[in-house]
Coordinates of C-alpha atoms and ligand atoms in Angstrom, one line a residue:
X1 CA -11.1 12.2 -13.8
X2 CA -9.6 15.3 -11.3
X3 CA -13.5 16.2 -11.1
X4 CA -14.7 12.8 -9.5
X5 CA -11.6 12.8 -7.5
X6 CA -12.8 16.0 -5.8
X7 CA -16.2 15.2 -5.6
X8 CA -14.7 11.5 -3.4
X9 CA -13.0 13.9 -1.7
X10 CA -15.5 16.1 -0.5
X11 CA -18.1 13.0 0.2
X12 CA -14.9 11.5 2.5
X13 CA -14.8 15.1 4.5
X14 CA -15.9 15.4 8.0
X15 CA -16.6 18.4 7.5
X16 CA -19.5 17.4 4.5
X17 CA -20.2 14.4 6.8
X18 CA -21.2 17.1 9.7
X19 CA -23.0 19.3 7.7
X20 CA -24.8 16.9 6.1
X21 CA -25.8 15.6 9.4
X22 CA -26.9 18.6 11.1
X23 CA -29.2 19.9 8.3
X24 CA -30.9 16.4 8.2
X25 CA -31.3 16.5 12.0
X26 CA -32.6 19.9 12.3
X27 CA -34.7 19.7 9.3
X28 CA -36.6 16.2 10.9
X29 CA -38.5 18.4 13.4
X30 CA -39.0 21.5 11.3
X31 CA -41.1 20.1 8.7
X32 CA -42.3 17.2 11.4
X33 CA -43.7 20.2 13.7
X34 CA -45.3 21.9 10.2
X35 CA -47.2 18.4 9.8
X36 CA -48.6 18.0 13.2
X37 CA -49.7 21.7 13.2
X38 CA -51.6 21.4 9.6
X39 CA -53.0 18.4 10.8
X40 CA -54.0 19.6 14.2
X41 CA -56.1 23.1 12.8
X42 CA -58.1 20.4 10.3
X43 CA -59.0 18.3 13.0
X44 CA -60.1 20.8 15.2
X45 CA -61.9 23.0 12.5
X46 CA -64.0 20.4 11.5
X47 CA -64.9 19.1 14.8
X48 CA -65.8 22.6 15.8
X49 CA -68.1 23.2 12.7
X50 CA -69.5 19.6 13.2
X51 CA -70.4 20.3 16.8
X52 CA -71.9 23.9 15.7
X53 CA -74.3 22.5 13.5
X54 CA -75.2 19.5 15.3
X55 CA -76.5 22.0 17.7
X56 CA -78.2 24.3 15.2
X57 CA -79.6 20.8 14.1
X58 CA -80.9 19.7 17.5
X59 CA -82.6 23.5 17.8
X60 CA -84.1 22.9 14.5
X61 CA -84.7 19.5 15.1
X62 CA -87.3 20.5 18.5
X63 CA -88.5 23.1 16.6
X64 CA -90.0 20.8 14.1
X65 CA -91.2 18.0 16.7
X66 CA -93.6 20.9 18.6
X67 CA -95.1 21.2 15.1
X68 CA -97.2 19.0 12.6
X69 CA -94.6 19.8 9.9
X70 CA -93.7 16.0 8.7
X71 CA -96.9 15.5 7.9
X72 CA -97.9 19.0 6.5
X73 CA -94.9 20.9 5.4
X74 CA -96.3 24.0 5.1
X75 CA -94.5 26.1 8.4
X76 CA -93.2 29.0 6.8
X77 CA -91.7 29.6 10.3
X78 CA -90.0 26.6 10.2
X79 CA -89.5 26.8 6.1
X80 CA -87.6 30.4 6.7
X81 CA -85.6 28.8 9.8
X82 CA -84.3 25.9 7.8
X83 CA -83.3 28.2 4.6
X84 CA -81.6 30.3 6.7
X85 CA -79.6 27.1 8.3
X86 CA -78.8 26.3 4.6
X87 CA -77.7 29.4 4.0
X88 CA -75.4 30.3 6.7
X89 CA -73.6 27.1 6.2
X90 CA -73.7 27.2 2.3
X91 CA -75.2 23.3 2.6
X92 CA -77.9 21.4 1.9
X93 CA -80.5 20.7 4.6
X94 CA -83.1 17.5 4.1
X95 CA -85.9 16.8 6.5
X96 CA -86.8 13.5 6.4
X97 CA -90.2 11.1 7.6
X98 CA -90.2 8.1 10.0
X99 CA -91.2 6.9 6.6
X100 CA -87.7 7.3 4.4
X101 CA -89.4 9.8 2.6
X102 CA -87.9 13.4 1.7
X103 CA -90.4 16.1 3.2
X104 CA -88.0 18.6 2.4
X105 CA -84.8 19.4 0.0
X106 CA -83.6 23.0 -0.1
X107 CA -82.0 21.7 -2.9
X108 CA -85.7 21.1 -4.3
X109 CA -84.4 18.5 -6.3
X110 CA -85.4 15.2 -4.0
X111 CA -89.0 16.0 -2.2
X112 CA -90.9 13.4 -2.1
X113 CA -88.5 10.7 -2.8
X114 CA -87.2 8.0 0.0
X115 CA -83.8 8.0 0.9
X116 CA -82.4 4.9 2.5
X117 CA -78.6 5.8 3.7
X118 CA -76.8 4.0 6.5
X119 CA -76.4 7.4 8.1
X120 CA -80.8 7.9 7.8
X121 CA -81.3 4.8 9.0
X122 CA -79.5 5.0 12.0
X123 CA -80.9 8.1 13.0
X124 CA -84.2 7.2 12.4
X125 CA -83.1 4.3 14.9
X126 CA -82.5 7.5 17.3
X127 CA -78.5 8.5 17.0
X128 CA -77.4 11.1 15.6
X129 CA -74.4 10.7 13.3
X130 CA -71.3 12.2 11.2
X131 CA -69.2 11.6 8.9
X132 CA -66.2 13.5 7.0
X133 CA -64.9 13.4 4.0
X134 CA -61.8 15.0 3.7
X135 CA -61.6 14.2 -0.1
X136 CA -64.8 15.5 -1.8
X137 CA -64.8 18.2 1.2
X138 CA -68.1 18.0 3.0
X139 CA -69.6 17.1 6.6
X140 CA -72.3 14.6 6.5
X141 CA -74.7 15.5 9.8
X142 CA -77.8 13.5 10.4
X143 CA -80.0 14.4 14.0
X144 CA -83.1 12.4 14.8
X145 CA -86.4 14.6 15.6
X146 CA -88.0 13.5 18.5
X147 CA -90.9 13.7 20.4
X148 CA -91.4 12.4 24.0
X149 CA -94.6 10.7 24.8
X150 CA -95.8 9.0 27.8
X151 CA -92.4 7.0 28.9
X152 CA -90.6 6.9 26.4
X153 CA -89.2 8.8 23.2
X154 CA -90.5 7.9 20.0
X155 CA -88.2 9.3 16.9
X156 CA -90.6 11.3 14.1
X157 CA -88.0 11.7 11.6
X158 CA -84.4 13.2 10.9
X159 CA -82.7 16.2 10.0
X160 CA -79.7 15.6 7.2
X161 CA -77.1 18.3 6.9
X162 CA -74.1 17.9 4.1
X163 CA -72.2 21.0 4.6
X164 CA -68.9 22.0 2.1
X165 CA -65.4 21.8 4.4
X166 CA -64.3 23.8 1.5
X167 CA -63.2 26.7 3.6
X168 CA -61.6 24.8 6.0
X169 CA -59.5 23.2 3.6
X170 CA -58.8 26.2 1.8
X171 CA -57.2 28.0 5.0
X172 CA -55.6 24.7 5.7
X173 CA -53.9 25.4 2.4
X174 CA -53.1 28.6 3.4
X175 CA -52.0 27.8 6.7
X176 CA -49.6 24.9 4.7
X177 CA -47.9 27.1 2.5
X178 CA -47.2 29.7 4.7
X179 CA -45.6 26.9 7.5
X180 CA -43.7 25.5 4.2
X181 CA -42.2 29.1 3.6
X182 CA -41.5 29.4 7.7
X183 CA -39.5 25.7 7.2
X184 CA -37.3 26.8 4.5
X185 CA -36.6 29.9 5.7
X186 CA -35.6 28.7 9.3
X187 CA -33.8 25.4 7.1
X188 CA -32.0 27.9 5.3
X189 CA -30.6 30.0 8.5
X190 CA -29.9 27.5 10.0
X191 CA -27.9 25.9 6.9
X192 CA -25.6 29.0 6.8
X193 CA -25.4 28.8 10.5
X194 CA -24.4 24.8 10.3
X195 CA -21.8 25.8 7.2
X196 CA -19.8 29.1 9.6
X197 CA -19.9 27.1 13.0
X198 CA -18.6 23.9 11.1
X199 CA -16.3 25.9 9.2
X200 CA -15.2 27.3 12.7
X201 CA -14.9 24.2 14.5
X202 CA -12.9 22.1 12.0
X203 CA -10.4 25.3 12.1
X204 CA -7.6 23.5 14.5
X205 CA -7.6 20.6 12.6
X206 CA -6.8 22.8 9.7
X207 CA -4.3 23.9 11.8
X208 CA -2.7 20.6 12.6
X209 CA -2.4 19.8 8.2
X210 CA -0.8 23.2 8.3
X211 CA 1.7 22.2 11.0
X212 CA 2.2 18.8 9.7
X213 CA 3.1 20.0 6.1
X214 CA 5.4 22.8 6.8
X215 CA 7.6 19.9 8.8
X216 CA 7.4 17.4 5.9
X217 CA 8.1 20.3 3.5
X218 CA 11.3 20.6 5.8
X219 CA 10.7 23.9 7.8
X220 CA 12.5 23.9 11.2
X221 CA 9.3 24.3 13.2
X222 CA 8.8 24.0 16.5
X223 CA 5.9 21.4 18.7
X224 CA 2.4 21.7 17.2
X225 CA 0.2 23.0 19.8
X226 CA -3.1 23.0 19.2
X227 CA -5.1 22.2 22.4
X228 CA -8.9 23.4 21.6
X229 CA -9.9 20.2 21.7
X230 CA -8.9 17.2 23.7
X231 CA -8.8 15.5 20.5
X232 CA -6.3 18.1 18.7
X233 CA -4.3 18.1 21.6
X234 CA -3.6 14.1 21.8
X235 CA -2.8 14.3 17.7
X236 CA -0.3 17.3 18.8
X237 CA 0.9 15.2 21.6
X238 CA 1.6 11.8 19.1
X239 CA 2.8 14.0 16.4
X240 CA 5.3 15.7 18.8
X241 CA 6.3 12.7 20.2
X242 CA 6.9 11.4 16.5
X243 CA 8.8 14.8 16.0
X244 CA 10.9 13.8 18.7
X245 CA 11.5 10.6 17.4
X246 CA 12.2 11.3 14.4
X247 CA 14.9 14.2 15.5
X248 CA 17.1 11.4 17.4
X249 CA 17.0 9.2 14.1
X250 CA 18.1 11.9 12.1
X251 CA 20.6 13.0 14.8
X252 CA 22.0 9.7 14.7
X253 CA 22.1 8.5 11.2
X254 CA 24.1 12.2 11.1
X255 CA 26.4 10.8 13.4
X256 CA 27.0 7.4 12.2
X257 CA 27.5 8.9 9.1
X258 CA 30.8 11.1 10.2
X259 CA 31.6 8.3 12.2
X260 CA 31.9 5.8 9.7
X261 CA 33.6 8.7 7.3
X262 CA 36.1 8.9 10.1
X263 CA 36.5 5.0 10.7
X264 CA 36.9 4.5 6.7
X265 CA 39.6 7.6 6.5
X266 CA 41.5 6.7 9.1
X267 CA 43.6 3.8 7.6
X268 CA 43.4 5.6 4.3
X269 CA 45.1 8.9 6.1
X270 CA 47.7 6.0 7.1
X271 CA 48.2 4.8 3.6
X272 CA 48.7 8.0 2.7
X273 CA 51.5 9.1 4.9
X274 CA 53.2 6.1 4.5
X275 CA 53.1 6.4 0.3
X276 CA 53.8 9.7 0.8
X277 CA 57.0 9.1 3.2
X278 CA 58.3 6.7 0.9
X279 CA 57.9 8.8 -2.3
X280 CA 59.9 12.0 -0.8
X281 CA 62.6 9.7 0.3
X282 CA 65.0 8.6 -2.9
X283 CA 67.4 5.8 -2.7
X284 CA 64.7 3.9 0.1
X285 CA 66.3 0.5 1.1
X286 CA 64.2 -2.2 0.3
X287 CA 63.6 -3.2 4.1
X288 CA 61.8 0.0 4.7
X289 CA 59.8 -0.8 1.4
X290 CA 58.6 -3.9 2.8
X291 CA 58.2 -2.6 6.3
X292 CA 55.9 0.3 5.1
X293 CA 54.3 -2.1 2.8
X294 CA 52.8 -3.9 5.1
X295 CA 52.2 -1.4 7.3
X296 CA 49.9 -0.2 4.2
X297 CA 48.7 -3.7 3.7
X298 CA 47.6 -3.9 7.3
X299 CA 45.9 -1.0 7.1
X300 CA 43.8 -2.3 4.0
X301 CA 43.1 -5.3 6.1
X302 CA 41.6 -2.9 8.7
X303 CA 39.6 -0.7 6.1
X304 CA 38.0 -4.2 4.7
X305 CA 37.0 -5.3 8.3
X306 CA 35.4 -1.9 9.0
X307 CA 33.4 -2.5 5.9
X308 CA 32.5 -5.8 6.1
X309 CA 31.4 -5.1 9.2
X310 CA 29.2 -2.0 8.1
X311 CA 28.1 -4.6 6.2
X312 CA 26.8 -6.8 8.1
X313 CA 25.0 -4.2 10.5
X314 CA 23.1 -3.0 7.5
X315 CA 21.9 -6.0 6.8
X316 CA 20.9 -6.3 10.9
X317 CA 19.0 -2.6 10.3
X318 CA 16.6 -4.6 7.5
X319 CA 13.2 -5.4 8.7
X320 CA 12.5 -9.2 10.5
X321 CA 11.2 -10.5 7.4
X322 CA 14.8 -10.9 5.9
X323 CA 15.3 -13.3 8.5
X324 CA 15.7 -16.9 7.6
X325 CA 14.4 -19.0 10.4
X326 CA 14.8 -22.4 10.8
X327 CA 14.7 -25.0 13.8
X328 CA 19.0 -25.4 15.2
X329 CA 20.6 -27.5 17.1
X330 CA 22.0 -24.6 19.4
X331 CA 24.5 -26.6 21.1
X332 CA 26.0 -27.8 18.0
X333 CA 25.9 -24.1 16.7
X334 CA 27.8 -22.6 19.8
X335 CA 30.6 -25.7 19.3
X336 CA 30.8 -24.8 15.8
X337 CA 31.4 -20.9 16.6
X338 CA 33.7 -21.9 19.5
X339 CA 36.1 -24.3 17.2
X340 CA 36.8 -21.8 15.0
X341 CA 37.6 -19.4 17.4
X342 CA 40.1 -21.3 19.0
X343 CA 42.8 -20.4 17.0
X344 CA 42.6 -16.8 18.0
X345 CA 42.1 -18.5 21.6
X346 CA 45.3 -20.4 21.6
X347 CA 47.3 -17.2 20.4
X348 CA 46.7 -15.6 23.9
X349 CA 46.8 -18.7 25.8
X350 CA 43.2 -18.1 26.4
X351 CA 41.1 -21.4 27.7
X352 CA 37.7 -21.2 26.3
X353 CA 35.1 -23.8 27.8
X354 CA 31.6 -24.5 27.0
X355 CA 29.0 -26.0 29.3
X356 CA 25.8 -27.3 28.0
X357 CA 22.8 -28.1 30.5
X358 CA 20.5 -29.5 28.5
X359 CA 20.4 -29.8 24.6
X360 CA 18.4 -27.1 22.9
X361 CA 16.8 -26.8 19.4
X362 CA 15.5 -23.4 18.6
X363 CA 13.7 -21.0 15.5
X364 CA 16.6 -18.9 14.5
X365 CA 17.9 -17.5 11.6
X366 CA 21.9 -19.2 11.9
X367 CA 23.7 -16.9 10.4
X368 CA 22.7 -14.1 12.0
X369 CA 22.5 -15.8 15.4
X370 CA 25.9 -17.0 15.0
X371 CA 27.3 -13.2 14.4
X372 CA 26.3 -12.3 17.0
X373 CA 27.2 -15.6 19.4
X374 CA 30.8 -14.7 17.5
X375 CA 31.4 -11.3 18.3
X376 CA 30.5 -11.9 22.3
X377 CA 33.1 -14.7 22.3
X378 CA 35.4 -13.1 20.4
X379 CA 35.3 -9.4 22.6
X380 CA 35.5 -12.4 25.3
X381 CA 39.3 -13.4 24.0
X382 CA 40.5 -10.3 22.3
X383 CA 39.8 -8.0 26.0
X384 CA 41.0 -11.0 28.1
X385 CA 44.4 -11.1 29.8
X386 CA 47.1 -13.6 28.8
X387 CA 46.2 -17.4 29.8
X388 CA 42.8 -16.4 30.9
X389 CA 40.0 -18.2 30.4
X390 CA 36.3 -17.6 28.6
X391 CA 33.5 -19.8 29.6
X392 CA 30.4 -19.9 27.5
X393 CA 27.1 -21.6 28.8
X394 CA 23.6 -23.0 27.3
X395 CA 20.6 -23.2 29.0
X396 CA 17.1 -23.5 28.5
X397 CA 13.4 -23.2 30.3
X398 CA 10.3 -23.6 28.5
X399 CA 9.6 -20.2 26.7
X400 CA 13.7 -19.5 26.2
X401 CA 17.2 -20.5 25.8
X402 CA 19.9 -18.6 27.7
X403 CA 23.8 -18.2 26.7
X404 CA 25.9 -17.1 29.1
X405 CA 29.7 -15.5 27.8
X406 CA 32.1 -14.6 30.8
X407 CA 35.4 -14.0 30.7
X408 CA 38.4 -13.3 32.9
X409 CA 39.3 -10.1 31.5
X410 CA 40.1 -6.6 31.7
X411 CA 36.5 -6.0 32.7
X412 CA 34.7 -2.5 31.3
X413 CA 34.1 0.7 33.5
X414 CA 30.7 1.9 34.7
X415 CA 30.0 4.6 32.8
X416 CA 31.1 2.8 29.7
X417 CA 28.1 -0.1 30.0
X418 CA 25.2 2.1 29.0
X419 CA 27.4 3.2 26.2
X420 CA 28.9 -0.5 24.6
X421 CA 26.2 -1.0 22.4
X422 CA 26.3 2.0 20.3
X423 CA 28.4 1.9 17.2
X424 CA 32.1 2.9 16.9
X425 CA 32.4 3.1 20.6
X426 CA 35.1 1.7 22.4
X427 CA 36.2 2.0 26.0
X428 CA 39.8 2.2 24.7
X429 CA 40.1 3.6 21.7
X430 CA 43.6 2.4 20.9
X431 CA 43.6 -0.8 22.8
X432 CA 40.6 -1.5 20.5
X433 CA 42.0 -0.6 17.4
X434 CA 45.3 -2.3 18.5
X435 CA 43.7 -6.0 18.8
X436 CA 41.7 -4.9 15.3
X437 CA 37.6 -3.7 16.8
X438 CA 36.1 -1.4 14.5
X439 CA 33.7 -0.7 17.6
X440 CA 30.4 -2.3 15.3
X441 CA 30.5 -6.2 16.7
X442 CA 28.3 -5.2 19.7
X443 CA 26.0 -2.9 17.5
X444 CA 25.8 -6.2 15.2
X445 CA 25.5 -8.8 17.9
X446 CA 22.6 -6.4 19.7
X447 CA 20.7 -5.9 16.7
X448 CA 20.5 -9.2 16.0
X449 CA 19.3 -10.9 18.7
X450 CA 16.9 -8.2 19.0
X451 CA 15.5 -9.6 15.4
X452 CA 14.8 -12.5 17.0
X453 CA 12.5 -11.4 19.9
X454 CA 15.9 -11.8 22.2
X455 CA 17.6 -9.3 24.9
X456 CA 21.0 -9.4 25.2
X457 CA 22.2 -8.2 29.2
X458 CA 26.0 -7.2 30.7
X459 CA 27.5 -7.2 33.9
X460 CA 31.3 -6.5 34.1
X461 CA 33.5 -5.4 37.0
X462 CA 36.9 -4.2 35.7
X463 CA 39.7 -6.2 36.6
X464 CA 37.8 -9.3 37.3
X465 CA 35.7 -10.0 34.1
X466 CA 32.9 -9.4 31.9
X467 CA 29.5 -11.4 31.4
X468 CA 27.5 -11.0 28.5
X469 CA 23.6 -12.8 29.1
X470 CA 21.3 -14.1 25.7
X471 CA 17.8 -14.7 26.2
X472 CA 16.3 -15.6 22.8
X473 CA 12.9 -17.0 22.5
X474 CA 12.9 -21.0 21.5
X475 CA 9.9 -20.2 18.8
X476 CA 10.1 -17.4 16.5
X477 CA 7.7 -14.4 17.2
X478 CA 6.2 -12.7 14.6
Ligands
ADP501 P1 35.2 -3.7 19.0 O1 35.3 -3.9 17.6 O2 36.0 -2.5 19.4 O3 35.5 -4.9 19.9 P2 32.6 -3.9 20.1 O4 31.4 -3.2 19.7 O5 32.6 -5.4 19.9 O6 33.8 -3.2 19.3 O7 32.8 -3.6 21.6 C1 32.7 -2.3 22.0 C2 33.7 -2.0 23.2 O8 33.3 -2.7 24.3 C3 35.1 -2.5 22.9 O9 35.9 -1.6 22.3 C4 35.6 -2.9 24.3 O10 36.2 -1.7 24.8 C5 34.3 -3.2 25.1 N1 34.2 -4.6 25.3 C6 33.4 -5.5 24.6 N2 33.4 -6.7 25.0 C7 34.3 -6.7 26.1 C8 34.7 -7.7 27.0 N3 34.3 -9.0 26.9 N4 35.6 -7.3 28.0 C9 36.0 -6.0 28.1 N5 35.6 -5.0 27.2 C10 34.7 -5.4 26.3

């Protein structure tokens, strides 16, 4: 099972994939170049020996017409020349009659028979002819004897060479085996020279794995920089850029961590001294039991709101597909949030009015929507001054709806705008924790509105007021 998982593994390698390329590319014109050079010394070889004897042939061929010897074949001049054609050739040599018939066969074997070939016919017709037959090995050579008489030629008889190719084919063979040798030798080179340079080249990405595992194995390492190729150096780049990334997560998830061990053991630290001051006292009067009672009480109250409200931003952290969206009636939802904030409203004499400029019906998941609408409206009450007044706005164009929060408040200072957002901060640390903020409803609100495709803007000027903008879209995007 391991065994055909590593031999995937190898097929899946660039590395193989290269390789594999190269020697099938440079192997083409190796053994391509060993075909057209085996084919090439044939083809000239025999035309070379067919245009040798067809001249020997047309010598032969005059020497016969000067004579009588188709009719009376008794020349041992021309006898001894045509022997000695057979022989230097190692073929068989036929003279042949206007009349089809064999005069002579230095075979022996066929004088005085006819022959009647296409090849003898034609020639006796006056062309001379050849044919090769690579497969039984032999040159067929026919040349017409001819005599000229008064205007015109007239042909006598012909001349029939077969001679063996044997030879040529033989060195052919030779000249074969020794190019196949040449192929696999070069092949082979150039197969150990493919296998190092690959090897070589695929080095920095080596490199890269290297750098990448010693990070995920937890090493404090520094950028990956590996720039010999453009390529390497945009993976560094992204992976550094991850790096990065990934360092400000971690440096914040570190931070919210002692900050919410802080938040959380901060009303416990109260609980503690108060016990504590109680149990060291003896003979306590009830009143200062019940006063330090519900001081501790208080301070429960304050623990439970910091947790609910870690709560609430975990849930926020989950991915958009926890939401639950559904088609609202926003102006129905902001009435809703607004009525049951009024309570905590009337306490400071605070006025909150709504204005609604069109009504609006929108994707959005309500509960989460209405967190966050909450926790604007309510930072709008708790940080407003005594009879001040909130005023809360819906509006819509085609793509969004807009809500609008602004208050007459205490207003928050430049420097502390880019900084809001984050969790646990408060401008005011004490003023905060005195009206009850944990420093998370922002963080919340933010977070979700930014589930639902939204942006959520501020604009404050302290001592005059703050405005908080929505802009959610009116169909949910994916
Ligand atoms: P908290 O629980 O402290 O209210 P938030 O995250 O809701 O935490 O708000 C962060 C800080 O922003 C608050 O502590 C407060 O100082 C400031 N803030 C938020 N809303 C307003 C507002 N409408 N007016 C003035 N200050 C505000």
């Amino acid at each position: 099972m391991d065994n055909l998982k590593n031999k995937g593994k190898i097929f899946k390698s660039l590395r193989f994939q290269i390789i594999v390329l190269l020697i099938v590319l440079s192997s083409i014109p190796c053994f391509v170049i060993k075909e057209v050079v085996v084919t090439a010394y044939e083809d000239r070889a025999v035309a070379w020996r067919t245009a040798e004897i067809q001249e020997q042939c047309t010598i032969l061929a005059n020497q016969i017409a000067k004579t009588d010897y188709l009719n009376e074949p008794m020349s041992e001049v021309i006898d001894a020349e045509i022997s000695q054609f057979s022989n230097i050739y190692n073929g068989r040599v036929m003279i042949i009659d206007d009349n089809y018939k064999i005069v002579r066969d230095t075979f022996g074997s066929e004088e005085g028979k006819t022959i009647i070939a296409p090849d003898v016919i034609a020639c006796l017709s006056g062309k001379s002819t050849q044919f090769y037959d690579a497969d039984a090995q032999y040159i067929d050579i026919t040349t017409p004897i001819t005599e000229l008489e008064v205007e015109e030629t007239h042909v006598k008889g012909a001349i029939l060479v077969s001679v063996s190719t044997g030879i040529i084919q033989e060195t052919n063979n030779i000249l074969a085996g020794k190019a196949n040798f040449t192929s696999w030798v070069i092949l082979l080179v150039i197969l150990v020279l493919i296998v190092f340079v690959v090897s070589y080249m695929m080095k920095p990405f080596k490199k890269i794995v290297t750098g990448i595992e010693d990070v995920t194995e937890g090493y404090e390492s520094e950028n990956l920089h590996v720039d010999t190729y453009q390529e390497t150096e945009e993976i560094s780049e992204a992976f550094n850029k991850m790096l990065g990334r990934m360092k400000i997560l971690d440096d914040s998830r570190q931070e919210f961590v002692s900050n919410v061990s802080h938040e959380l053991k901060t009303p416990l630290t109260s609980m503690k001294v108060l016990a504590d001051s109680l149990l060291m006292q003896e003979d306590v009067p009830v009143e200062l039991y019940k006063e330090f009672m519900e001081d501790i009480t208080e301070e429960i109250e304050r623990e439970n709101k910091i947790i609910n409200d870690l709560l609430s931003l975990v849930k926020m952290d989950k991915k958009s597909t926890d939401l639950n969206i559904k088609p609202e009636n926003i102006n129905e939802l902001v009435e809703r949030i607004l009525k049951r904030l009024q309570p905590i409203a009337a306490l400071r004499n605070v006025e909150v009015v709504f204005e609604s400029f069109r009504p609006v019906t929108a994707e959005v998941d309500e509960v989460k929507l209405t967190l966050a609408i909450t926790n604007l409206v309510e930072n709008a009450i708790k940080y407003n001054k005594e009879e001040g007044w909130v005023q809360v706005s819906l509006n819509a164009d085609h793509k969004y709806f807009y809500i609008k929060v602004s208050d007459s408040g205490m207003g928050i200072p430049q420097d502390s705008l880019d900084h809001i957002f984050e969790r646990f901060y408060r401008v005011d640390k004490s003023h905060s924790r005195e009206i009850g903020g944990t420093g998370l409803g922002l963080a919340i609100a933010r977070n979700a509105i930014i589930m639902h495709r939204g942006a959520v803007k501020v604009h404050s000027e302290e001592g005059v007021g703050t405005t908080f903008t929505v802009r959610v879209p009116l169909n949910y995007i994916m």
